Amino acid sequence: SQQGEEDPQALSIQEGENATMNCSYKTSINNLQWYRQNSGRGLVHLILIRSNEREKHSGRLRVTLDTSKKSSSLLITASRAADTASYFCATTSGSRLTFGEGTQLTVNP
Amino acid sequence: ETGVTQTPRHLVMGMTNKKSLKCEQHLGHNAMYWYKQSAKKPLELMFVYSLEERVENNSVPSRFSPECPNSSHLFLHLHTLQPEDSALYLCASSHFPGQPQGGNTIYFGEGSWLTVV
């Protein structure tokens, strides 16, 4: 299986609800990042969390990292229809950046 | 606008054609990447260039030929492609991992949609 696996593969929620996506990985990492991709577009960097950090916030985004469990979560609070996109985690180990398969988030108005 | 520009955005080519994808970055980065994104598959890293030298080539068929003439430009030359090569090709750039400015945040272009008929 892939380094950096997102869970769930697809998530559908109502506007205003919170969305939580999880990422698991296998090897030790330097940092973990989350990216967003609107349909048919390039990926946009959202947030980076280093291996010695446990939690990070950016606007409506909250990322946690548990290196003992080799997992991370991305929480989007008060979701909006415009948050509909695919979300990818990417782990850095050495000089290698590896992406997971992504979670497709749909926020219904 | 991410600072990474890809052209063309859409390309349809026959299996016997030769075409090229172009990428330009205006971010002062020294590393550039080509990724392939196919439906229902993870992003596949194809090539990595650092300071215009290829540092990674992930078993990509020779019908894909990259070129990096300088740190701001990256090309992907395509010839005798197969229908299964149809995908979104993403260019990206960053400061090379391990350097002081590093942190591995990479900036993507909008991608080039390639259809091989």
CSV table of C-alpha atoms in Angstrom, one decimal:
chain,number,residue,atom,x,y,z
A,1,SER,CA,0.0,0.0,0.0
A,2,GLN,CA,1.0,3.6,-0.4
A,3,GLN,CA,3.1,5.8,1.9
A,4,GLY,CA,0.4,8.4,2.8
A,5,GLU,CA,-3.0,6.8,2.6
A,6,GLU,CA,-6.0,9.0,3.1
A,7,ASP,CA,-9.2,7.9,4.7
A,8,PRO,CA,-12.0,8.1,3.8
A,9,GLN,CA,-11.7,8.0,0.0
A,10,ALA,CA,-14.8,10.0,-0.3
A,11,LEU,CA,-16.7,12.2,2.2
A,12,SER,CA,-20.0,14.0,1.6
A,13,ILE,CA,-21.3,16.6,4.2
A,14,GLN,CA,-23.6,19.5,4.5
A,15,GLU,CA,-22.4,23.1,4.5
A,16,GLY,CA,-21.6,24.2,7.9
A,17,GLU,CA,-20.5,20.8,9.2
A,18,ASN,CA,-16.9,19.9,10.0
A,19,ALA,CA,-15.0,17.6,7.7
A,20,THR,CA,-12.2,15.3,9.0
A,21,MET,CA,-9.8,13.4,6.8
A,22,ASN,CA,-7.1,11.1,8.0
A,23,CYS,CA,-3.8,10.1,6.6
A,24,SER,CA,-1.6,7.2,7.6
A,25,TYR,CA,2.0,6.5,6.5
A,26,LYS,CA,4.5,3.8,7.0
A,27,THR,CA,8.1,5.2,7.3
A,28,SER,CA,9.5,7.9,9.5
A,29,ILE,CA,9.0,11.4,8.1
A,30,ASN,CA,10.5,14.9,8.2
A,31,ASN,CA,7.2,16.6,7.8
A,32,LEU,CA,3.7,16.1,6.4
A,33,GLN,CA,1.8,18.4,4.2
A,34,TRP,CA,-1.8,18.7,3.0
A,35,TYR,CA,-2.7,19.8,-0.5
A,36,ARG,CA,-6.0,20.6,-2.1
A,37,GLN,CA,-7.0,20.0,-5.7
A,38,ASN,CA,-10.1,21.4,-7.4
A,39,SER,CA,-11.3,19.2,-10.2
A,40,GLY,CA,-9.0,19.2,-13.2
A,41,ARG,CA,-6.6,21.8,-11.7
A,42,GLY,CA,-3.2,21.7,-10.0
A,43,LEU,CA,-2.6,21.0,-6.4
A,44,VAL,CA,-2.5,23.9,-3.9
A,45,HIS,CA,-0.4,23.7,-0.7
A,46,LEU,CA,-2.6,24.1,2.4
A,47,ILE,CA,-0.4,23.5,5.4
A,48,LEU,CA,2.8,21.8,6.6
A,49,ILE,CA,3.4,20.2,9.9
A,50,ARG,CA,6.9,19.2,11.0
A,51,SER,CA,7.6,15.9,12.7
A,52,ASN,CA,8.2,17.6,16.1
A,53,GLU,CA,4.9,19.4,16.0
A,54,ARG,CA,1.6,17.9,17.1
A,55,GLU,CA,-0.9,20.4,16.0
A,56,LYS,CA,-1.1,23.3,13.6
A,57,HIS,CA,-3.9,25.8,12.7
A,58,SER,CA,-4.5,27.9,9.6
A,59,GLY,CA,-7.8,29.7,9.3
A,60,ARG,CA,-10.5,27.0,9.3
A,61,LEU,CA,-7.9,24.2,9.0
A,62,ARG,CA,-6.5,22.2,11.9
A,63,VAL,CA,-3.9,19.6,11.3
A,64,THR,CA,-2.7,17.1,13.9
A,65,LEU,CA,0.2,14.7,13.7
A,66,ASP,CA,0.8,11.6,15.8
A,67,THR,CA,4.2,10.2,14.9
A,68,SER,CA,3.8,7.3,17.3
A,69,LYS,CA,0.7,6.2,15.3
A,70,LYS,CA,2.1,7.4,12.0
A,71,SER,CA,-1.0,9.3,11.3
A,72,SER,CA,-2.3,12.8,10.6
A,73,SER,CA,-5.7,14.4,10.4
A,74,LEU,CA,-7.0,17.4,8.6
A,75,LEU,CA,-10.1,19.1,10.1
A,76,ILE,CA,-12.0,21.7,8.1
A,77,THR,CA,-14.4,23.6,10.3
A,78,ALA,CA,-17.6,25.3,9.2
A,79,SER,CA,-17.3,23.8,5.7
A,80,ARG,CA,-18.5,25.7,2.6
A,81,ALA,CA,-19.5,24.5,-0.8
A,82,ALA,CA,-16.3,26.0,-2.1
A,83,ASP,CA,-14.3,23.5,0.0
A,84,THR,CA,-15.5,20.8,-2.4
A,85,ALA,CA,-12.2,19.3,-3.7
A,86,SER,CA,-9.8,16.4,-3.4
A,87,TYR,CA,-7.4,16.6,-0.4
A,88,PHE,CA,-4.0,14.9,-0.4
A,89,CYS,CA,-1.5,14.3,2.3
A,90,ALA,CA,2.1,14.2,1.3
A,91,THR,CA,5.0,12.9,3.4
A,92,THR,CA,8.6,13.9,3.2
A,93,SER,CA,11.2,11.4,4.0
A,94,GLY,CA,14.7,12.6,3.2
A,95,SER,CA,14.4,14.4,-0.1
A,96,ARG,CA,11.4,12.3,-1.3
A,97,LEU,CA,7.9,13.7,-1.3
A,98,THR,CA,5.2,11.1,-1.6
A,99,PHE,CA,1.5,11.7,-2.1
A,100,GLY,CA,-1.4,9.6,-1.0
A,101,GLU,CA,-4.4,8.8,-3.2
A,102,GLY,CA,-6.6,11.6,-1.8
A,103,THR,CA,-10.0,12.1,-0.2
A,104,GLN,CA,-12.7,13.5,-2.3
A,105,LEU,CA,-14.7,16.0,-0.2
A,106,THR,CA,-18.2,17.1,-1.4
A,107,VAL,CA,-19.8,19.9,0.6
A,108,ASN,CA,-23.5,20.2,-0.2
A,109,PRO,CA,-25.1,23.6,0.0
B,1,GLU,CA,-1.8,32.1,-10.0
B,2,THR,CA,0.8,29.9,-8.3
B,3,GLY,CA,3.8,31.1,-10.1
B,4,VAL,CA,4.1,27.9,-12.2
B,5,THR,CA,2.7,28.2,-15.7
B,6,GLN,CA,2.0,25.2,-17.9
B,7,THR,CA,1.2,25.1,-21.6
B,8,PRO,CA,-0.8,23.9,-23.3
B,9,ARG,CA,-3.6,23.3,-20.9
B,10,HIS,CA,-5.1,20.7,-23.2
B,11,LEU,CA,-3.5,18.6,-25.9
B,12,VAL,CA,-4.9,15.9,-28.1
B,13,MET,CA,-2.3,13.9,-30.1
B,14,GLY,CA,-2.1,10.8,-32.2
B,15,MET,CA,0.1,7.9,-31.3
B,16,THR,CA,2.6,8.8,-34.0
B,17,ASN,CA,2.8,12.5,-33.2
B,18,LYS,CA,5.6,14.4,-31.4
B,19,LYS,CA,4.6,17.2,-29.1
B,20,SER,CA,6.0,18.9,-26.0
B,21,LEU,CA,4.6,20.2,-22.8
B,22,LYS,CA,6.2,23.4,-21.4
B,23,CYS,CA,6.5,24.6,-17.8
B,24,GLU,CA,7.9,27.9,-16.5
B,25,GLN,CA,8.3,29.0,-12.9
B,26,HIS,CA,8.7,32.5,-11.6
B,27,LEU,CA,9.4,31.6,-8.0
B,28,GLY,CA,13.2,31.5,-7.9
B,29,HIS,CA,13.1,27.8,-7.2
B,30,ASN,CA,16.0,25.4,-8.1
B,31,ALA,CA,14.0,22.2,-8.4
B,32,MET,CA,11.4,21.2,-10.9
B,33,TYR,CA,9.2,18.2,-11.2
B,34,TRP,CA,6.9,16.3,-13.6
B,35,TYR,CA,4.0,14.4,-12.1
B,36,LYS,CA,1.5,12.2,-13.9
B,37,GLN,CA,-2.1,12.0,-12.5
B,38,SER,CA,-4.4,9.3,-13.9
B,39,ALA,CA,-7.9,8.6,-12.8
B,40,LYS,CA,-8.1,6.8,-9.5
B,41,LYS,CA,-4.4,6.5,-9.1
B,42,PRO,CA,-2.0,8.4,-6.8
B,43,LEU,CA,0.2,11.1,-8.2
B,44,GLU,CA,3.2,9.5,-9.9
B,45,LEU,CA,6.5,11.3,-9.7
B,46,MET,CA,8.1,11.1,-13.2
B,47,PHE,CA,11.2,13.3,-13.1
B,48,VAL,CA,13.0,15.6,-10.7
B,49,TYR,CA,15.5,18.2,-11.8
B,50,SER,CA,17.7,20.1,-9.4
B,51,LEU,CA,19.9,22.9,-10.7
B,52,GLU,CA,19.1,21.7,-14.2
B,53,GLU,CA,20.4,18.2,-13.6
B,54,ARG,CA,18.1,15.3,-13.5
B,55,VAL,CA,18.2,13.7,-10.1
B,56,GLU,CA,15.4,11.3,-10.3
B,57,ASN,CA,13.8,9.3,-13.1
B,58,ASN,CA,11.2,6.9,-11.8
B,59,SER,CA,11.2,4.1,-14.5
B,60,VAL,CA,9.4,6.3,-17.0
B,61,PRO,CA,9.2,4.9,-20.5
B,62,SER,CA,11.6,6.5,-23.0
B,63,ARG,CA,8.7,7.9,-25.0
B,64,PHE,CA,8.7,10.6,-22.3
B,65,SER,CA,11.8,12.8,-22.6
B,66,PRO,CA,12.3,15.7,-20.2
B,67,GLU,CA,14.5,18.7,-20.8
B,68,CYS,CA,15.5,21.4,-18.3
B,69,PRO,CA,17.5,24.1,-20.1
B,70,ASN,CA,17.6,26.4,-17.0
B,71,SER,CA,16.2,26.5,-13.5
B,72,SER,CA,13.0,28.3,-14.7
B,73,HIS,CA,12.0,26.1,-17.6
B,74,LEU,CA,11.1,22.5,-17.9
B,75,PHE,CA,9.8,20.6,-20.9
B,76,LEU,CA,8.4,17.1,-21.4
B,77,HIS,CA,8.8,15.9,-25.0
B,78,LEU,CA,6.3,13.3,-26.1
B,79,HIS,CA,6.6,10.8,-28.9
B,80,THR,CA,4.9,7.6,-30.0
B,81,LEU,CA,2.6,7.7,-26.9
B,82,GLN,CA,0.0,5.1,-26.1
B,83,PRO,CA,-3.6,5.7,-25.2
B,84,GLU,CA,-2.9,4.7,-21.6
B,85,ASP,CA,-0.6,7.7,-21.4
B,86,SER,CA,-3.7,10.0,-21.4
B,87,ALA,CA,-3.6,11.8,-18.1
B,88,LEU,CA,-3.1,15.1,-16.4
B,89,TYR,CA,0.5,16.1,-16.4
B,90,LEU,CA,1.5,18.4,-13.6
B,91,CYS,CA,4.6,20.4,-13.4
B,92,ALA,CA,5.8,21.7,-10.0
B,93,SER,CA,8.8,23.6,-8.5
B,94,SER,CA,10.3,24.0,-5.1
B,95,HIS,CA,13.5,24.8,-3.3
B,96,PHE,CA,15.4,21.6,-3.4
B,97,PRO,CA,14.8,19.5,-0.3
B,98,GLY,CA,17.6,19.6,2.2
B,99,GLN,CA,18.6,23.2,1.4
B,100,PRO,CA,18.0,25.9,4.0
B,101,GLN,CA,15.0,27.2,2.2
B,102,GLY,CA,13.7,23.7,1.9
B,103,GLY,CA,10.7,22.2,3.7
B,104,ASN,CA,9.5,20.5,0.6
B,105,THR,CA,6.5,22.7,-0.1
B,106,ILE,CA,6.1,22.4,-3.8
B,107,TYR,CA,4.1,24.6,-6.0
B,108,PHE,CA,2.1,23.1,-8.9
B,109,GLY,CA,1.0,24.4,-12.2
B,110,GLU,CA,-2.6,24.0,-13.4
B,111,GLY,CA,-1.6,20.9,-15.4
B,112,SER,CA,-1.8,19.9,-19.0
B,113,TRP,CA,-4.6,17.5,-20.0
B,114,LEU,CA,-3.2,15.0,-22.5
B,115,THR,CA,-5.4,12.8,-24.6
B,116,VAL,CA,-3.7,10.2,-26.9
B,117,VAL,CA,-6.0,8.9,-29.6
